[in-house]
Amino acid sequence: MIEATLTEAETSAQNRPVLAVCAACSAQTAPDGRDSAGKRLIDRLREQTGALGISVRAVPCFAVCDRPVTLAFMTAGKWSYVIGDVDPDIELSEIVAAVDAVAAAPSGVPALSQRPDFFRKGVIARLPPIAAPADGSDGSD
């Protein structure tokens, strides 16, 4: 039997959350002709994706229109977070800090002290992993 092994970098990449961003948030085009707030944030993130080490996915709509801009931090086998009211001009380092905090938490639930301000204040939902943890626990830290 052949066993597949992952390099440390591949394992680390698998444990980092995918950052999903609502492309429709504040969908109306700004008076100056700029794209929606969500699209502007997506563009800023994608320009820096390599340097930031973040996988960014544009989502057509999260249907949380009263809380734009909406993000989701999703990792296979871990809890996911939906965060709203994110300033599209946020310092990208704050988003990276949130990605790092979620990635570092074994279940995807970072300690409150590890969550950037926008993350703590903007939680809309925390969603459990699709598959139950093998140890039978609820998966929260």
PDB file of N, CA and C in Angstrom, residues 50-139:
ATOM      1  N   GLY A  50      -0.675  36.510  -2.572  1.00  0.00           N
ATOM      2  CA  GLY A  50       0.596  35.806  -2.429  1.00  0.00           C
ATOM      3  C   GLY A  50       1.357  36.267  -1.208  1.00  0.00           C
ATOM      4  N   ALA A  51       1.445  37.562  -1.032  1.00  0.00           N
ATOM      5  CA  ALA A  51       2.188  38.116   0.100  1.00  0.00           C
ATOM      6  C   ALA A  51       1.493  37.827   1.426  1.00  0.00           C
ATOM      7  N   LEU A  52       0.171  37.785   1.422  1.00  0.00           N
ATOM      8  CA  LEU A  52      -0.582  37.587   2.651  1.00  0.00           C
ATOM      9  C   LEU A  52      -0.768  36.111   2.996  1.00  0.00           C
ATOM     10  N   GLY A  53      -0.644  35.231   2.016  1.00  0.00           N
ATOM     11  CA  GLY A  53      -0.839  33.811   2.264  1.00  0.00           C
ATOM     12  C   GLY A  53      -2.289  33.445   2.526  1.00  0.00           C
ATOM     13  N   ILE A  54      -3.200  34.156   1.904  1.00  0.00           N
ATOM     14  CA  ILE A  54      -4.631  33.929   2.113  1.00  0.00           C
ATOM     15  C   ILE A  54      -5.270  33.445   0.813  1.00  0.00           C
ATOM     16  N   SER A  55      -6.129  32.434   0.928  1.00  0.00           N
ATOM     17  CA  SER A  55      -6.933  31.992  -0.195  1.00  0.00           C
ATOM     18  C   SER A  55      -8.257  32.757  -0.133  1.00  0.00           C
ATOM     19  N   VAL A  56      -8.541  33.543  -1.172  1.00  0.00           N
ATOM     20  CA  VAL A  56      -9.722  34.406  -1.191  1.00  0.00           C
ATOM     21  C   VAL A  56     -10.723  33.879  -2.203  1.00  0.00           C
ATOM     22  N   ARG A  57     -11.976  33.764  -1.765  1.00  0.00           N
ATOM     23  CA  ARG A  57     -13.057  33.317  -2.648  1.00  0.00           C
ATOM     24  C   ARG A  57     -14.155  34.372  -2.656  1.00  0.00           C
ATOM     25  N   ALA A  58     -14.508  34.835  -3.839  1.00  0.00           N
ATOM     26  CA  ALA A  58     -15.636  35.755  -3.966  1.00  0.00           C
ATOM     27  C   ALA A  58     -16.925  34.935  -3.939  1.00  0.00           C
ATOM     28  N   VAL A  59     -17.877  35.384  -3.141  1.00  0.00           N
ATOM     29  CA  VAL A  59     -19.170  34.726  -3.034  1.00  0.00           C
ATOM     30  C   VAL A  59     -20.196  35.694  -3.608  1.00  0.00           C
ATOM     31  N   PRO A  60     -21.100  35.220  -4.487  1.00  0.00           N
ATOM     32  CA  PRO A  60     -22.057  36.146  -5.095  1.00  0.00           C
ATOM     33  C   PRO A  60     -22.874  36.932  -4.066  1.00  0.00           C
ATOM     34  N   CYS A  61     -23.319  36.275  -2.975  1.00  0.00           N
ATOM     35  CA  CYS A  61     -24.086  36.964  -1.949  1.00  0.00           C
ATOM     36  C   CYS A  61     -24.226  36.060  -0.731  1.00  0.00           C
ATOM     37  N   PHE A  62     -24.012  36.610   0.455  1.00  0.00           N
ATOM     38  CA  PHE A  62     -24.221  35.863   1.695  1.00  0.00           C
ATOM     39  C   PHE A  62     -25.631  36.096   2.250  1.00  0.00           C
ATOM     40  N   ALA A  63     -26.394  36.982   1.646  1.00  0.00           N
ATOM     41  CA  ALA A  63     -27.753  37.305   2.095  1.00  0.00           C
ATOM     42  C   ALA A  63     -27.765  37.858   3.520  1.00  0.00           C
ATOM     43  N   VAL A  64     -26.773  38.662   3.824  1.00  0.00           N
ATOM     44  CA  VAL A  64     -26.699  39.356   5.110  1.00  0.00           C
ATOM     45  C   VAL A  64     -26.582  40.842   4.780  1.00  0.00           C
ATOM     46  N   CYS A  65     -27.504  41.307   3.974  1.00  0.00           N
ATOM     47  CA  CYS A  65     -27.419  42.647   3.388  1.00  0.00           C
ATOM     48  C   CYS A  65     -27.414  43.776   4.410  1.00  0.00           C
ATOM     49  N   ASP A  66     -27.930  43.517   5.599  1.00  0.00           N
ATOM     50  CA  ASP A  66     -27.929  44.569   6.613  1.00  0.00           C
ATOM     51  C   ASP A  66     -26.617  44.626   7.399  1.00  0.00           C
ATOM     52  N   ARG A  67     -25.610  43.791   7.027  1.00  0.00           N
ATOM     53  CA  ARG A  67     -24.321  43.765   7.734  1.00  0.00           C
ATOM     54  C   ARG A  67     -23.128  43.784   6.772  1.00  0.00           C
ATOM     55  N   PRO A  68     -23.157  44.626   5.722  1.00  0.00           N
ATOM     56  CA  PRO A  68     -22.029  44.628   4.785  1.00  0.00           C
ATOM     57  C   PRO A  68     -20.790  45.250   5.417  1.00  0.00           C
ATOM     58  N   VAL A  69     -19.708  44.891   5.009  1.00  0.00           N
ATOM     59  CA  VAL A  69     -19.240  43.838   4.127  1.00  0.00           C
ATOM     60  C   VAL A  69     -19.122  42.559   4.962  1.00  0.00           C
ATOM     61  N   THR A  70     -19.535  41.424   4.390  1.00  0.00           N
ATOM     62  CA  THR A  70     -19.562  40.161   5.105  1.00  0.00           C
ATOM     63  C   THR A  70     -18.452  39.235   4.619  1.00  0.00           C
ATOM     64  N   LEU A  71     -17.754  38.617   5.593  1.00  0.00           N
ATOM     65  CA  LEU A  71     -16.687  37.657   5.325  1.00  0.00           C
ATOM     66  C   LEU A  71     -17.035  36.332   5.982  1.00  0.00           C
ATOM     67  N   ALA A  72     -16.452  35.258   5.481  1.00  0.00           N
ATOM     68  CA  ALA A  72     -16.539  33.959   6.155  1.00  0.00           C
ATOM     69  C   ALA A  72     -15.155  33.347   6.190  1.00  0.00           C
ATOM     70  N   PHE A  73     -14.809  32.794   7.338  1.00  0.00           N
ATOM     71  CA  PHE A  73     -13.560  32.070   7.530  1.00  0.00           C
ATOM     72  C   PHE A  73     -13.933  30.597   7.593  1.00  0.00           C
ATOM     73  N   MET A  74     -13.500  29.807   6.589  1.00  0.00           N
ATOM     74  CA  MET A  74     -13.918  28.410   6.485  1.00  0.00           C
ATOM     75  C   MET A  74     -12.695  27.500   6.353  1.00  0.00           C
ATOM     76  N   THR A  75     -12.668  26.441   7.167  1.00  0.00           N
ATOM     77  CA  THR A  75     -11.596  25.462   7.129  1.00  0.00           C
ATOM     78  C   THR A  75     -12.218  24.084   7.258  1.00  0.00           C
ATOM     79  N   ALA A  76     -11.782  23.152   6.422  1.00  0.00           N
ATOM     80  CA  ALA A  76     -12.290  21.786   6.483  1.00  0.00           C
ATOM     81  C   ALA A  76     -12.074  21.212   7.882  1.00  0.00           C
ATOM     82  N   GLY A  77     -13.131  20.632   8.451  1.00  0.00           N
ATOM     83  CA  GLY A  77     -13.039  19.965   9.736  1.00  0.00           C
ATOM     84  C   GLY A  77     -13.032  20.885  10.940  1.00  0.00           C
ATOM     85  N   LYS A  78     -13.189  22.183  10.734  1.00  0.00           N
ATOM     86  CA  LYS A  78     -13.200  23.140  11.837  1.00  0.00           C
ATOM     87  C   LYS A  78     -14.475  23.981  11.789  1.00  0.00           C
ATOM     88  N   TRP A  79     -14.734  24.677  12.885  1.00  0.00           N
ATOM     89  CA  TRP A  79     -15.832  25.625  12.917  1.00  0.00           C
ATOM     90  C   TRP A  79     -15.553  26.744  11.928  1.00  0.00           C
ATOM     91  N   SER A  80     -16.617  27.283  11.343  1.00  0.00           N
ATOM     92  CA  SER A  80     -16.511  28.417  10.416  1.00  0.00           C
ATOM     93  C   SER A  80     -17.177  29.627  11.054  1.00  0.00           C
ATOM     94  N   TYR A  81     -16.709  30.805  10.685  1.00  0.00           N
ATOM     95  CA  TYR A  81     -17.273  32.056  11.196  1.00  0.00           C
ATOM     96  C   TYR A  81     -17.763  32.906  10.048  1.00  0.00           C
ATOM     97  N   VAL A  82     -18.904  33.559  10.245  1.00  0.00           N
ATOM     98  CA  VAL A  82     -19.415  34.568   9.337  1.00  0.00           C
ATOM     99  C   VAL A  82     -19.337  35.888  10.104  1.00  0.00           C
ATOM    100  N   ILE A  83     -18.640  36.852   9.511  1.00  0.00           N
ATOM    101  CA  ILE A  83     -18.377  38.129  10.159  1.00  0.00           C
ATOM    102  C   ILE A  83     -18.944  39.250   9.290  1.00  0.00           C
ATOM    103  N   GLY A  84     -19.694  40.148   9.886  1.00  0.00           N
ATOM    104  CA  GLY A  84     -20.275  41.264   9.147  1.00  0.00           C
ATOM    105  C   GLY A  84     -19.751  42.599   9.613  1.00  0.00           C
ATOM    106  N   ASP A  85     -20.193  43.640   8.921  1.00  0.00           N
ATOM    107  CA  ASP A  85     -19.834  45.028   9.243  1.00  0.00           C
ATOM    108  C   ASP A  85     -18.339  45.290   9.105  1.00  0.00           C
ATOM    109  N   VAL A  86     -17.705  44.638   8.134  1.00  0.00           N
ATOM    110  CA  VAL A  86     -16.270  44.817   7.920  1.00  0.00           C
ATOM    111  C   VAL A  86     -16.048  46.028   7.020  1.00  0.00           C
ATOM    112  N   ASP A  87     -15.234  46.933   7.472  1.00  0.00           N
ATOM    113  CA  ASP A  87     -14.876  48.120   6.696  1.00  0.00           C
ATOM    114  C   ASP A  87     -14.094  47.668   5.465  1.00  0.00           C
ATOM    115  N   PRO A  88     -14.538  48.015   4.252  1.00  0.00           N
ATOM    116  CA  PRO A  88     -13.818  47.572   3.057  1.00  0.00           C
ATOM    117  C   PRO A  88     -12.410  48.149   2.955  1.00  0.00           C
ATOM    118  N   ASP A  89     -12.137  49.175   3.739  1.00  0.00           N
ATOM    119  CA  ASP A  89     -10.804  49.776   3.750  1.00  0.00           C
ATOM    120  C   ASP A  89      -9.978  49.326   4.953  1.00  0.00           C
ATOM    121  N   ILE A  90     -10.393  48.228   5.579  1.00  0.00           N
ATOM    122  CA  ILE A  90      -9.700  47.689   6.740  1.00  0.00           C
ATOM    123  C   ILE A  90      -8.236  47.410   6.400  1.00  0.00           C
ATOM    124  N   GLU A  91      -7.368  47.549   7.387  1.00  0.00           N
ATOM    125  CA  GLU A  91      -5.977  47.163   7.200  1.00  0.00           C
ATOM    126  C   GLU A  91      -5.958  45.657   6.955  1.00  0.00           C
ATOM    127  N   LEU A  92      -5.351  45.241   5.868  1.00  0.00           N
ATOM    128  CA  LEU A  92      -5.343  43.821   5.521  1.00  0.00           C
ATOM    129  C   LEU A  92      -4.638  42.987   6.585  1.00  0.00           C
ATOM    130  N   SER A  93      -3.745  43.586   7.333  1.00  0.00           N
ATOM    131  CA  SER A  93      -3.057  42.863   8.409  1.00  0.00           C
ATOM    132  C   SER A  93      -4.050  42.378   9.467  1.00  0.00           C
ATOM    133  N   GLU A  94      -5.164  43.088   9.652  1.00  0.00           N
ATOM    134  CA  GLU A  94      -6.179  42.652  10.612  1.00  0.00           C
ATOM    135  C   GLU A  94      -6.869  41.379  10.125  1.00  0.00           C
ATOM    136  N   ILE A  95      -7.120  41.311   8.827  1.00  0.00           N
ATOM    137  CA  ILE A  95      -7.733  40.105   8.266  1.00  0.00           C
ATOM    138  C   ILE A  95      -6.755  38.942   8.369  1.00  0.00           C
ATOM    139  N   VAL A  96      -5.486  39.182   8.086  1.00  0.00           N
ATOM    140  CA  VAL A  96      -4.469  38.135   8.210  1.00  0.00           C
ATOM    141  C   VAL A  96      -4.403  37.649   9.658  1.00  0.00           C
ATOM    142  N   ALA A  97      -4.481  38.565  10.620  1.00  0.00           N
ATOM    143  CA  ALA A  97      -4.457  38.179  12.035  1.00  0.00           C
ATOM    144  C   ALA A  97      -5.643  37.272  12.365  1.00  0.00           C
ATOM    145  N   ALA A  98      -6.809  37.563  11.803  1.00  0.00           N
ATOM    146  CA  ALA A  98      -7.984  36.724  12.035  1.00  0.00           C
ATOM    147  C   ALA A  98      -7.799  35.349  11.399  1.00  0.00           C
ATOM    148  N   VAL A  99      -7.279  35.313  10.176  1.00  0.00           N
ATOM    149  CA  VAL A  99      -7.006  34.033   9.503  1.00  0.00           C
ATOM    150  C   VAL A  99      -6.032  33.218  10.353  1.00  0.00           C
ATOM    151  N   ASP A 100      -4.973  33.859  10.835  1.00  0.00           N
ATOM    152  CA  ASP A 100      -3.972  33.173  11.655  1.00  0.00           C
ATOM    153  C   ASP A 100      -4.582  32.644  12.954  1.00  0.00           C
ATOM    154  N   ALA A 101      -5.452  33.430  13.590  1.00  0.00           N
ATOM    155  CA  ALA A 101      -6.077  33.008  14.849  1.00  0.00           C
ATOM    156  C   ALA A 101      -6.978  31.800  14.637  1.00  0.00           C
ATOM    157  N   VAL A 102      -7.768  31.817  13.563  1.00  0.00           N
ATOM    158  CA  VAL A 102      -8.646  30.689  13.260  1.00  0.00           C
ATOM    159  C   VAL A 102      -7.803  29.456  12.921  1.00  0.00           C
ATOM    160  N   ALA A 103      -6.748  29.637  12.143  1.00  0.00           N
ATOM    161  CA  ALA A 103      -5.889  28.514  11.750  1.00  0.00           C
ATOM    162  C   ALA A 103      -5.184  27.904  12.953  1.00  0.00           C
ATOM    163  N   ALA A 104      -4.782  28.725  13.910  1.00  0.00           N
ATOM    164  CA  ALA A 104      -4.032  28.240  15.068  1.00  0.00           C
ATOM    165  C   ALA A 104      -4.907  27.490  16.074  1.00  0.00           C
ATOM    166  N   ALA A 105      -6.186  27.766  16.079  1.00  0.00           N
ATOM    167  CA  ALA A 105      -7.096  27.105  17.022  1.00  0.00           C
ATOM    168  C   ALA A 105      -7.416  25.704  16.519  1.00  0.00           C
ATOM    169  N   PRO A 106      -7.194  24.674  17.335  1.00  0.00           N
ATOM    170  CA  PRO A 106      -7.418  23.294  16.882  1.00  0.00           C
ATOM    171  C   PRO A 106      -8.804  23.049  16.302  1.00  0.00           C
ATOM    172  N   SER A 107      -9.824  23.686  16.856  1.00  0.00           N
ATOM    173  CA  SER A 107     -11.184  23.477  16.348  1.00  0.00           C
ATOM    174  C   SER A 107     -11.650  24.610  15.437  1.00  0.00           C
ATOM    175  N   GLY A 108     -10.787  25.635  15.265  1.00  0.00           N
ATOM    176  CA  GLY A 108     -11.177  26.797  14.470  1.00  0.00           C
ATOM    177  C   GLY A 108     -11.820  27.890  15.292  1.00  0.00           C
ATOM    178  N   VAL A 109     -11.900  27.693  16.604  1.00  0.00           N
ATOM    179  CA  VAL A 109     -12.508  28.672  17.501  1.00  0.00           C
ATOM    180  C   VAL A 109     -11.388  29.361  18.274  1.00  0.00           C
ATOM    181  N   PRO A 110     -10.947  30.537  17.806  1.00  0.00           N
ATOM    182  CA  PRO A 110      -9.857  31.216  18.511  1.00  0.00           C
ATOM    183  C   PRO A 110     -10.321  31.829  19.830  1.00  0.00           C
ATOM    184  N   ALA A 111      -9.390  31.919  20.765  1.00  0.00           N
ATOM    185  CA  ALA A 111      -9.692  32.586  22.036  1.00  0.00           C
ATOM    186  C   ALA A 111     -10.082  34.036  21.749  1.00  0.00           C
ATOM    187  N   LEU A 112     -10.953  34.582  22.570  1.00  0.00           N
ATOM    188  CA  LEU A 112     -11.388  35.972  22.368  1.00  0.00           C
ATOM    189  C   LEU A 112     -10.204  36.924  22.292  1.00  0.00           C
ATOM    190  N   SER A 113      -9.198  36.688  23.095  1.00  0.00           N
ATOM    191  CA  SER A 113      -8.029  37.571  23.106  1.00  0.00           C
ATOM    192  C   SER A 113      -7.231  37.501  21.806  1.00  0.00           C
ATOM    193  N   GLN A 114      -7.450  36.465  21.001  1.00  0.00           N
ATOM    194  CA  GLN A 114      -6.735  36.298  19.742  1.00  0.00           C
ATOM    195  C   GLN A 114      -7.515  36.854  18.544  1.00  0.00           C
ATOM    196  N   ARG A 115      -8.731  37.324  18.789  1.00  0.00           N
ATOM    197  CA  ARG A 115      -9.582  37.809  17.699  1.00  0.00           C
ATOM    198  C   ARG A 115      -9.412  39.314  17.524  1.00  0.00           C
ATOM    199  N   PRO A 116      -9.113  39.752  16.296  1.00  0.00           N
ATOM    200  CA  PRO A 116      -9.053  41.205  16.050  1.00  0.00           C
ATOM    201  C   PRO A 116     -10.406  41.852  16.347  1.00  0.00           C
ATOM    202  N   ASP A 117     -10.396  43.137  16.595  1.00  0.00           N
ATOM    203  CA  ASP A 117     -11.588  43.884  16.976  1.00  0.00           C
ATOM    204  C   ASP A 117     -12.748  43.677  16.002  1.00  0.00           C
ATOM    205  N   PHE A 118     -12.499  43.776  14.694  1.00  0.00           N
ATOM    206  CA  PHE A 118     -13.590  43.630  13.714  1.00  0.00           C
ATOM    207  C   PHE A 118     -14.223  42.252  13.818  1.00  0.00           C
ATOM    208  N   PHE A 119     -13.423  41.250  14.157  1.00  0.00           N
ATOM    209  CA  PHE A 119     -13.895  39.866  14.268  1.00  0.00           C
ATOM    210  C   PHE A 119     -14.785  39.725  15.507  1.00  0.00           C
ATOM    211  N   ARG A 120     -14.318  40.227  16.645  1.00  0.00           N
ATOM    212  CA  ARG A 120     -15.094  40.131  17.893  1.00  0.00           C
ATOM    213  C   ARG A 120     -16.444  40.823  17.767  1.00  0.00           C
ATOM    214  N   LYS A 121     -16.438  42.003  17.162  1.00  0.00           N
ATOM    215  CA  LYS A 121     -17.661  42.811  17.091  1.00  0.00           C
ATOM    216  C   LYS A 121     -18.596  42.398  15.961  1.00  0.00           C
ATOM    217  N   GLY A 122     -18.073  41.681  14.962  1.00  0.00           N
ATOM    218  CA  GLY A 122     -18.871  41.428  13.784  1.00  0.00           C
ATOM    219  C   GLY A 122     -19.457  40.043  13.623  1.00  0.00           C
ATOM    220  N   VAL A 123     -19.316  39.173  14.640  1.00  0.00           N
ATOM    221  CA  VAL A 123     -19.778  37.793  14.479  1.00  0.00           C
ATOM    222  C   VAL A 123     -21.283  37.751  14.197  1.00  0.00           C
ATOM    223  N   ILE A 124     -21.613  37.132  13.085  1.00  0.00           N
ATOM    224  CA  ILE A 124     -23.009  36.891  12.724  1.00  0.00           C
ATOM    225  C   ILE A 124     -23.368  35.455  13.103  1.00  0.00           C
ATOM    226  N   ALA A 125     -22.443  34.532  12.792  1.00  0.00           N
ATOM    227  CA  ALA A 125     -22.694  33.120  13.081  1.00  0.00           C
ATOM    228  C   ALA A 125     -21.387  32.363  13.188  1.00  0.00           C
ATOM    229  N   ARG A 126     -21.447  31.291  13.971  1.00  0.00           N
ATOM    230  CA  ARG A 126     -20.376  30.306  14.041  1.00  0.00           C
ATOM    231  C   ARG A 126     -21.023  28.988  13.649  1.00  0.00           C
ATOM    232  N   LEU A 127     -20.482  28.350  12.621  1.00  0.00           N
ATOM    233  CA  LEU A 127     -21.086  27.139  12.076  1.00  0.00           C
ATOM    234  C   LEU A 127     -20.204  25.930  12.374  1.00  0.00           C
ATOM    235  N   PRO A 128     -20.801  24.826  12.815  1.00  0.00           N
ATOM    236  CA  PRO A 128     -19.996  23.653  13.145  1.00  0.00           C
ATOM    237  C   PRO A 128     -19.432  22.998  11.891  1.00  0.00           C
ATOM    238  N   PRO A 129     -18.369  22.202  12.083  1.00  0.00           N
ATOM    239  CA  PRO A 129     -17.834  21.462  10.936  1.00  0.00           C
ATOM    240  C   PRO A 129     -18.901  20.501  10.402  1.00  0.00           C
ATOM    241  N   ILE A 130     -18.808  20.168   9.150  1.00  0.00           N
ATOM    242  CA  ILE A 130     -19.776  19.239   8.563  1.00  0.00           C
ATOM    243  C   ILE A 130     -19.657  17.866   9.205  1.00  0.00           C
ATOM    244  N   ALA A 131     -18.441  17.366   9.337  1.00  0.00           N
ATOM    245  CA  ALA A 131     -18.222  16.064   9.957  1.00  0.00           C
ATOM    246  C   ALA A 131     -17.958  16.265  11.444  1.00  0.00           C
ATOM    247  N   ALA A 132     -18.525  15.405  12.277  1.00  0.00           N
ATOM    248  CA  ALA A 132     -18.288  15.483  13.714  1.00  0.00           C
ATOM    249  C   ALA A 132     -16.843  15.095  14.003  1.00  0.00           C
ATOM    250  N   PRO A 133     -16.228  15.724  14.996  1.00  0.00           N
ATOM    251  CA  PRO A 133     -14.869  15.349  15.378  1.00  0.00           C
ATOM    252  C   PRO A 133     -14.805  13.878  15.767  1.00  0.00           C
ATOM    253  N   ALA A 134     -13.691  13.230  15.447  1.00  0.00           N
ATOM    254  CA  ALA A 134     -13.512  11.804  15.703  1.00  0.00           C
ATOM    255  C   ALA A 134     -13.596  11.460  17.184  1.00  0.00           C
ATOM    256  N   ASP A 135     -13.248  12.413  18.057  1.00  0.00           N
ATOM    257  CA  ASP A 135     -13.244  12.137  19.494  1.00  0.00           C
ATOM    258  C   ASP A 135     -14.631  12.289  20.141  1.00  0.00           C
ATOM    259  N   GLY A 136     -15.633  12.665  19.323  1.00  0.00           N
ATOM    260  CA  GLY A 136     -16.989  12.789  19.835  1.00  0.00           C
ATOM    261  C   GLY A 136     -17.290  14.068  20.571  1.00  0.00           C
ATOM    262  N   SER A 137     -16.291  14.957  20.695  1.00  0.00           N
ATOM    263  CA  SER A 137     -16.529  16.219  21.390  1.00  0.00           C
ATOM    264  C   SER A 137     -17.338  17.157  20.514  1.00  0.00           C
ATOM    265  N   ASP A 138     -17.726  18.285  21.092  1.00  0.00           N
ATOM    266  CA  ASP A 138     -18.498  19.252  20.312  1.00  0.00           C
ATOM    267  C   ASP A 138     -17.611  20.103  19.425  1.00  0.00           C
ATOM    268  N   GLY A 139     -16.281  19.975  19.548  1.00  0.00           N
ATOM    269  CA  GLY A 139     -15.357  20.676  18.679  1.00  0.00           C
ATOM    270  C   GLY A 139     -14.970  22.055  19.145  1.00  0.00           C
TER     271      GLY A 139
END
